[in-house]
XYZ file of C-alpha atoms in Angstrom:
429
model
C 0.343 -0.028 0.033
C 2.759 2.449 1.155
C 4.590 4.216 -2.015
C 8.460 4.809 -2.219
C 9.409 7.814 -0.073
C 6.393 7.538 2.461
C 6.507 6.378 6.150
C 4.947 3.272 6.733
C 2.114 2.931 8.804
C 0.593 -0.573 10.279
C -2.922 0.734 10.208
C -4.698 1.497 7.350
C -7.896 4.273 7.464
C -10.968 4.074 5.177
C -13.873 6.126 4.590
C -17.332 4.297 3.638
C -19.746 6.078 2.116
C -21.195 4.121 -1.218
C -25.033 5.192 -1.323
C -25.248 1.216 -3.385
C -24.659 -1.131 -0.417
C -24.141 -3.925 -2.814
C -21.555 -5.894 -1.130
C -20.760 -3.554 1.819
C -21.552 -5.363 4.599
C -18.745 -8.079 3.627
C -16.227 -5.904 2.150
C -16.283 -4.289 5.756
C -16.110 -7.261 7.633
C -12.947 -8.103 5.251
C -11.519 -4.808 5.823
C -12.076 -5.419 9.474
C -10.239 -8.667 9.375
C -7.139 -6.894 7.457
C -6.984 -4.264 10.352
C -8.597 -1.267 8.823
C -9.578 1.212 10.706
C -13.141 2.477 9.348
C -15.302 5.434 9.315
C -18.791 5.783 7.437
C -21.300 8.150 6.916
C -25.382 8.322 7.970
C -26.827 5.452 7.141
C -23.724 3.522 5.554
C -22.906 4.026 9.626
C -26.006 2.126 10.979
C -26.232 -0.613 8.561
C -22.123 -1.819 9.428
C -22.833 -1.010 13.093
C -25.994 -2.940 13.269
C -23.853 -5.556 11.277
C -21.488 -5.804 14.334
C -18.854 -4.488 12.477
C -16.074 -2.025 14.212
C -16.881 0.961 12.417
C -17.030 4.733 13.787
C -18.929 7.771 12.623
C -17.109 10.188 10.301
C -18.344 12.749 13.309
C -15.205 11.094 15.250
C -12.988 11.866 12.840
C -14.225 15.281 12.100
C -15.028 16.255 15.623
C -18.149 18.053 14.175
C -21.692 16.400 13.706
C -23.649 16.254 10.382
C -25.616 19.330 9.860
C -28.205 20.615 7.661
C -30.265 17.519 7.196
C -27.206 15.289 6.200
C -25.951 17.987 3.837
C -22.866 18.633 5.154
C -20.887 15.461 6.424
C -17.701 14.677 5.175
C -16.520 18.551 4.041
C -13.968 19.101 6.625
C -10.192 19.595 6.673
C -10.018 16.590 9.036
C -11.241 14.383 6.043
C -10.062 16.603 3.014
C -6.539 17.023 4.694
C -6.201 13.374 5.414
C -6.961 12.366 1.728
C -4.757 15.055 -0.089
C -1.660 14.888 1.986
C 0.998 13.423 0.101
C 2.779 11.036 1.970
C 6.068 11.733 -0.024
C 6.537 14.851 1.398
C 7.638 15.442 5.218
C 6.291 18.704 5.232
C 2.606 17.669 4.611
C 2.726 14.723 7.067
C 4.164 17.229 9.832
C 1.290 19.807 9.031
C -1.053 17.120 9.556
C 0.482 15.939 12.870
C 0.391 19.954 13.927
C -3.338 19.745 13.626
C -3.611 16.791 15.183
C -5.114 14.706 11.949
C -4.224 11.822 10.333
C -4.169 10.244 6.704
C -6.952 8.194 5.135
C -5.805 5.626 2.674
C -9.127 4.446 1.447
C -12.184 5.780 -0.096
C -15.152 3.591 -0.799
C -17.502 6.293 -2.492
C -20.839 6.157 -4.711
C -22.951 9.021 -5.472
C -26.980 9.804 -4.591
C -28.919 8.605 -7.612
C -29.858 11.588 -9.446
C -30.467 9.616 -12.739
C -32.814 7.462 -11.479
C -34.464 10.250 -9.215
C -35.191 12.878 -12.479
C -36.170 9.730 -14.781
C -39.115 9.102 -12.500
C -42.616 10.345 -13.669
C -43.534 13.696 -11.687
C -40.183 14.120 -10.144
C -40.143 17.881 -8.916
C -37.022 20.363 -8.869
C -36.743 20.060 -5.647
C -36.498 16.492 -5.704
C -33.711 16.837 -8.258
C -31.629 19.035 -6.317
C -31.926 17.439 -3.067
C -30.117 14.206 -5.065
C -27.244 16.106 -6.266
C -24.441 14.857 -4.359
C -21.706 16.995 -2.921
C -19.703 15.612 -0.513
C -19.405 11.919 -2.165
C -17.991 13.772 -5.414
C -15.565 15.872 -3.617
C -13.840 12.934 -1.389
C -13.610 10.563 -4.749
C -11.851 13.614 -6.717
C -9.531 14.178 -3.795
C -8.723 10.518 -3.975
C -8.607 10.276 -7.723
C -6.203 13.284 -7.312
C -4.085 11.734 -4.953
C -4.219 8.295 -6.473
C -0.303 7.508 -5.794
C -1.286 7.421 -2.017
C -5.066 7.145 -1.851
C -7.368 4.465 -3.280
C -10.477 5.753 -4.930
C -13.214 3.050 -4.944
C -16.579 4.087 -6.874
C -17.635 0.434 -8.148
C -18.704 -2.574 -6.025
C -17.358 -4.817 -8.580
C -13.840 -3.721 -7.449
C -14.279 -4.489 -3.962
C -12.683 -7.728 -4.898
C -9.285 -6.385 -6.313
C -9.227 -3.725 -3.451
C -9.435 -6.809 -0.626
C -6.676 -8.884 -2.493
C -4.494 -5.848 -3.242
C -4.586 -5.147 0.879
C -3.861 -8.571 1.392
C -0.804 -8.835 -0.880
C 0.144 -5.328 -0.508
C -0.040 -5.393 -4.361
C -1.433 -1.873 -5.032
C 0.615 -0.958 -8.158
C 0.903 2.493 -9.573
C -0.692 1.380 -12.633
C -3.635 -0.140 -11.008
C -4.106 2.935 -8.659
C -4.276 5.045 -12.030
C -6.870 3.140 -13.377
C -9.075 3.524 -10.476
C -8.687 7.700 -10.511
C -9.686 7.196 -14.533
C -12.817 5.337 -13.500
C -13.333 7.722 -10.729
C -12.984 10.817 -12.843
C -15.125 9.426 -15.517
C -17.676 8.273 -13.120
C -17.880 11.937 -11.311
C -17.828 13.708 -14.576
C -20.817 11.524 -15.998
C -22.752 12.425 -12.787
C -21.908 16.160 -13.750
C -23.249 15.841 -17.228
C -26.359 14.271 -16.376
C -27.342 17.131 -13.900
C -26.179 19.812 -16.218
C -28.301 18.194 -18.915
C -31.374 17.967 -16.500
C -31.179 21.477 -15.397
C -30.309 22.730 -19.121
C -33.664 20.630 -20.281
C -34.584 22.001 -23.748
C -34.753 25.405 -23.365
C -30.986 26.354 -24.766
C -31.018 23.823 -27.805
C -27.775 25.089 -28.403
C -25.566 25.859 -25.688
C -21.890 27.215 -25.863
C -20.713 23.955 -24.765
C -22.097 20.373 -25.048
C -20.944 17.531 -22.763
C -22.418 14.297 -23.810
C -21.554 10.888 -21.649
C -21.734 7.548 -23.113
C -21.404 3.901 -20.977
C -19.732 0.888 -22.823
C -22.359 -1.736 -23.826
C -20.378 -4.145 -25.467
C -17.239 -4.853 -27.071
C -17.436 -5.787 -30.688
C -15.019 -8.304 -32.346
C -14.100 -5.985 -34.801
C -15.295 -2.656 -36.493
C -16.451 -1.886 -40.239
C -13.464 -4.063 -41.228
C -11.592 -6.761 -39.148
C -8.602 -4.671 -38.518
C -10.511 -2.039 -37.069
C -11.448 -2.413 -33.231
C -14.689 -1.282 -32.312
C -17.371 -0.975 -29.177
C -20.693 -0.158 -28.571
C -21.865 2.622 -26.098
C -25.288 3.756 -24.707
C -26.008 7.330 -24.441
C -26.263 8.391 -20.538
C -29.139 11.026 -20.512
C -31.355 11.802 -17.822
C -33.881 13.171 -20.087
C -34.441 9.808 -21.517
C -37.458 8.410 -19.436
C -37.003 5.021 -20.820
C -34.496 2.835 -22.819
C -35.036 3.232 -26.862
C -33.680 1.787 -29.781
C -30.778 -1.055 -30.883
C -28.321 0.118 -28.341
C -30.788 -1.532 -25.775
C -32.105 -4.448 -27.251
C -32.205 -8.007 -26.121
C -30.686 -10.674 -28.069
C -32.796 -13.767 -28.289
C -30.766 -15.745 -30.836
C -27.829 -15.747 -33.113
C -24.450 -14.734 -33.372
C -22.869 -11.621 -31.694
C -23.862 -8.378 -33.682
C -20.937 -6.768 -35.715
C -20.412 -3.015 -36.245
C -22.441 -3.297 -39.498
C -25.182 -5.452 -37.824
C -25.649 -2.670 -35.912
C -25.621 0.528 -38.187
C -27.950 -1.919 -40.416
C -30.212 -2.585 -37.806
C -30.612 0.878 -36.486
C -31.462 2.002 -39.599
C -34.234 -0.768 -40.103
C -35.767 -0.269 -36.569
C -35.623 3.819 -36.696
C -37.335 3.854 -40.058
C -40.147 1.168 -38.678
C -40.760 3.317 -35.738
C -41.790 6.026 -37.778
C -44.731 4.737 -38.715
C -47.666 4.481 -36.654
C -49.591 1.941 -38.748
C -47.978 -1.689 -38.555
C -45.139 -1.630 -41.069
C -42.301 -3.885 -42.013
C -39.011 -2.449 -43.181
C -36.052 -4.372 -45.130
C -32.832 -2.641 -45.246
C -29.638 -3.737 -46.871
C -26.450 -1.415 -46.394
C -28.540 0.961 -44.399
C -30.802 1.690 -47.013
C -34.638 0.192 -47.387
C -35.282 -1.882 -50.069
C -38.434 -2.678 -49.148
C -41.095 -0.983 -46.824
C -44.977 -2.098 -46.298
C -47.463 -1.107 -44.052
C -50.859 -3.579 -43.507
C -52.580 -4.477 -40.701
C -51.661 -8.080 -41.803
C -48.126 -8.359 -41.156
C -47.472 -11.315 -43.012
C -49.140 -9.592 -45.876
C -47.015 -6.286 -45.064
C -43.641 -8.511 -45.275
C -44.774 -9.985 -48.659
C -44.881 -6.735 -50.172
C -41.791 -5.383 -48.337
C -40.103 -8.338 -49.652
C -41.264 -8.114 -53.673
C -40.135 -4.270 -53.613
C -36.691 -5.673 -54.180
C -36.363 -9.235 -53.397
C -32.583 -9.445 -54.689
C -31.564 -7.068 -52.147
C -33.265 -8.304 -49.662
C -31.201 -11.168 -49.458
C -28.537 -10.625 -46.154
C -30.658 -7.773 -45.252
C -32.404 -6.666 -42.116
C -35.893 -7.258 -41.096
C -37.803 -4.127 -39.203
C -41.665 -4.782 -37.959
C -43.115 -2.447 -35.572
C -45.378 -4.791 -34.389
C -44.985 -8.104 -32.235
C -43.922 -10.935 -34.381
C -46.274 -13.838 -34.142
C -45.642 -17.593 -35.551
C -47.590 -16.567 -38.859
C -45.393 -13.988 -39.750
C -41.979 -16.030 -39.000
C -43.463 -18.772 -40.891
C -44.103 -16.399 -43.920
C -40.420 -14.894 -43.493
C -39.068 -18.520 -43.496
C -41.043 -19.457 -46.397
C -39.682 -16.602 -48.790
C -37.518 -17.484 -51.622
C -34.929 -15.607 -54.060
C -36.954 -15.171 -57.429
C -34.295 -17.294 -59.351
C -32.726 -19.280 -57.895
C -35.190 -20.737 -55.206
C -33.003 -20.090 -52.448
C -34.548 -19.579 -48.668
C -34.219 -15.815 -47.541
C -30.867 -15.130 -45.754
C -31.478 -12.660 -43.246
C -28.975 -11.017 -41.000
C -31.570 -9.812 -38.092
C -34.875 -9.324 -37.425
C -35.762 -6.763 -34.909
C -39.392 -6.206 -33.328
C -40.500 -5.074 -29.896
C -41.447 -8.673 -29.090
C -41.965 -12.283 -30.105
C -44.053 -14.779 -29.690
C -42.437 -17.898 -28.055
C -43.992 -19.977 -31.551
C -41.934 -17.093 -33.517
C -38.654 -17.640 -31.924
C -38.581 -21.243 -32.068
C -39.419 -20.678 -35.596
C -36.901 -18.115 -36.612
C -34.166 -20.061 -34.533
C -33.955 -22.988 -37.067
C -31.872 -20.456 -38.524
C -29.519 -20.691 -35.886
C -27.264 -17.738 -37.344
C -30.462 -15.247 -37.325
C -30.188 -12.495 -34.841
C -33.335 -12.093 -33.043
C -33.794 -8.766 -31.253
C -36.295 -7.545 -29.114
C -35.938 -3.916 -28.969
C -37.921 -1.215 -27.010
C -39.316 1.248 -29.786
C -37.658 4.763 -31.189
C -39.977 7.219 -29.660
C -39.691 9.658 -32.676
C -41.939 12.360 -31.193
C -39.353 12.725 -28.165
C -36.003 12.714 -30.029
C -34.701 16.713 -29.694
C -31.363 16.480 -31.834
C -29.400 14.289 -33.864
C -25.682 14.672 -33.690
C -23.185 13.691 -36.442
C -19.228 13.549 -35.679
C -17.148 15.524 -38.532
C -13.240 15.696 -38.242
C -12.374 17.813 -35.089
C -16.222 18.740 -34.186
C -19.573 17.498 -34.250
C -22.893 18.995 -35.875
C -26.103 19.140 -34.257
C -29.439 19.911 -35.557
C -33.105 19.532 -34.720
C -34.535 16.159 -35.306
C -36.742 15.828 -38.357
C -40.090 15.236 -37.691
C -42.051 16.902 -40.698
C -44.703 15.135 -42.635
C -46.493 13.299 -39.847
C -49.145 15.838 -39.329
C -51.477 16.552 -42.322
C -52.044 20.223 -41.268
C -48.242 20.848 -41.822
C -49.614 20.200 -45.616
C -49.907 22.926 -48.082
C -52.100 22.344 -51.111
C -50.207 23.925 -54.145
C -52.775 22.440 -57.156
C -56.290 23.246 -58.070
C -57.374 19.530 -57.074
C -56.860 19.027 -53.163
C -55.911 15.367 -52.625
C -58.418 12.962 -51.327
C -57.939 11.221 -47.829
C -56.514 8.146 -49.813
C -54.142 10.133 -51.660
C -53.085 12.244 -48.351
C -52.482 8.841 -46.459
C -50.294 7.386 -49.534
C -48.468 10.322 -49.517
C -47.801 10.177 -45.783
C -46.856 6.778 -46.236
C -44.210 8.048 -49.097
C -42.810 10.743 -47.260
C -41.869 8.969 -44.303
C -40.370 6.339 -46.888
C -38.184 8.963 -48.432
C -37.531 10.264 -45.246
């Protein structure tokens, strides 16, 4: 634990203040076995005390009680001096002794659930403000800044690694650096969510934009086999529910590739543009067949007949649940000249009946995806990367409302013609 140049101390000290209590008691018991002196805040202290863990309240460290309904617990020199002191600088350690302070070696933290709070229906501004953590990020940032001497732990998944490092005295500088990076990223994502929520939709083009993403999966490769790639999910407190391919659940088939995800996203976004039941077939991110019918089997057949050659190796998106009848129709489709069974990379829909999954899974490589709908009406902006920058524009929603249309001819279109025009507009969009 001790870095070169710092005096060795037998007893380590830790502050435990995670909001997520997963694995907390087990961690604390192991730390106790290792002789770590532990301090904890509020509810964390009560949980550990009730579990017969030797823990002291942070107020014992600071000599000051929690105040303002717990808003101020750890914002104190006894905490931050102990975290920020460099152990390789004798003058820092002497200054701590002068003020009767000790060093703190481990911070196990976690932040108030701001994003979960603001995602709840009917949340008030005061609810949101009360769930903005101040003390937690401050301690974690301090520990991460002083990572050569202090261990910042922000993820319960790192508890076992922490214990192993303490048992074996193997907390390398490189591992500490990774913990610091993880901590700063965690806090930055948290702050981004707060700024996004408070800004809302009032300022569509602020002077600065910070977007947060969390890794969903590592991919086998990118657009080409020599390119590394990964899939990231947008972290946005204004996104009330998961949506889109990035949140899809795979029911069958091989792992998705980079190109698969691009094609599936194009197909699913197009299918979700339609309010009526619709089937979209996409090849290389371009629709090669779109049809709308209450009978989805008929809709698929019409979409397939739009370009049965290009449909081979394509992606099928259906904006309604897929039943066994539609699955049977898809499996029965054939190439118009060779008679070969239709090869499909992906079929994506909001849900599949068990019978549909069983029938479609006869093609073992077919990727079956259940995806939450893309809520087009709620999409405010779209972003496109360019070299050294990013373009931002309002999402294109025009064409869905007949009231937006202006007739320029002497004869107005009939209701049927208007319906067809609306469908055609969405296809072209």
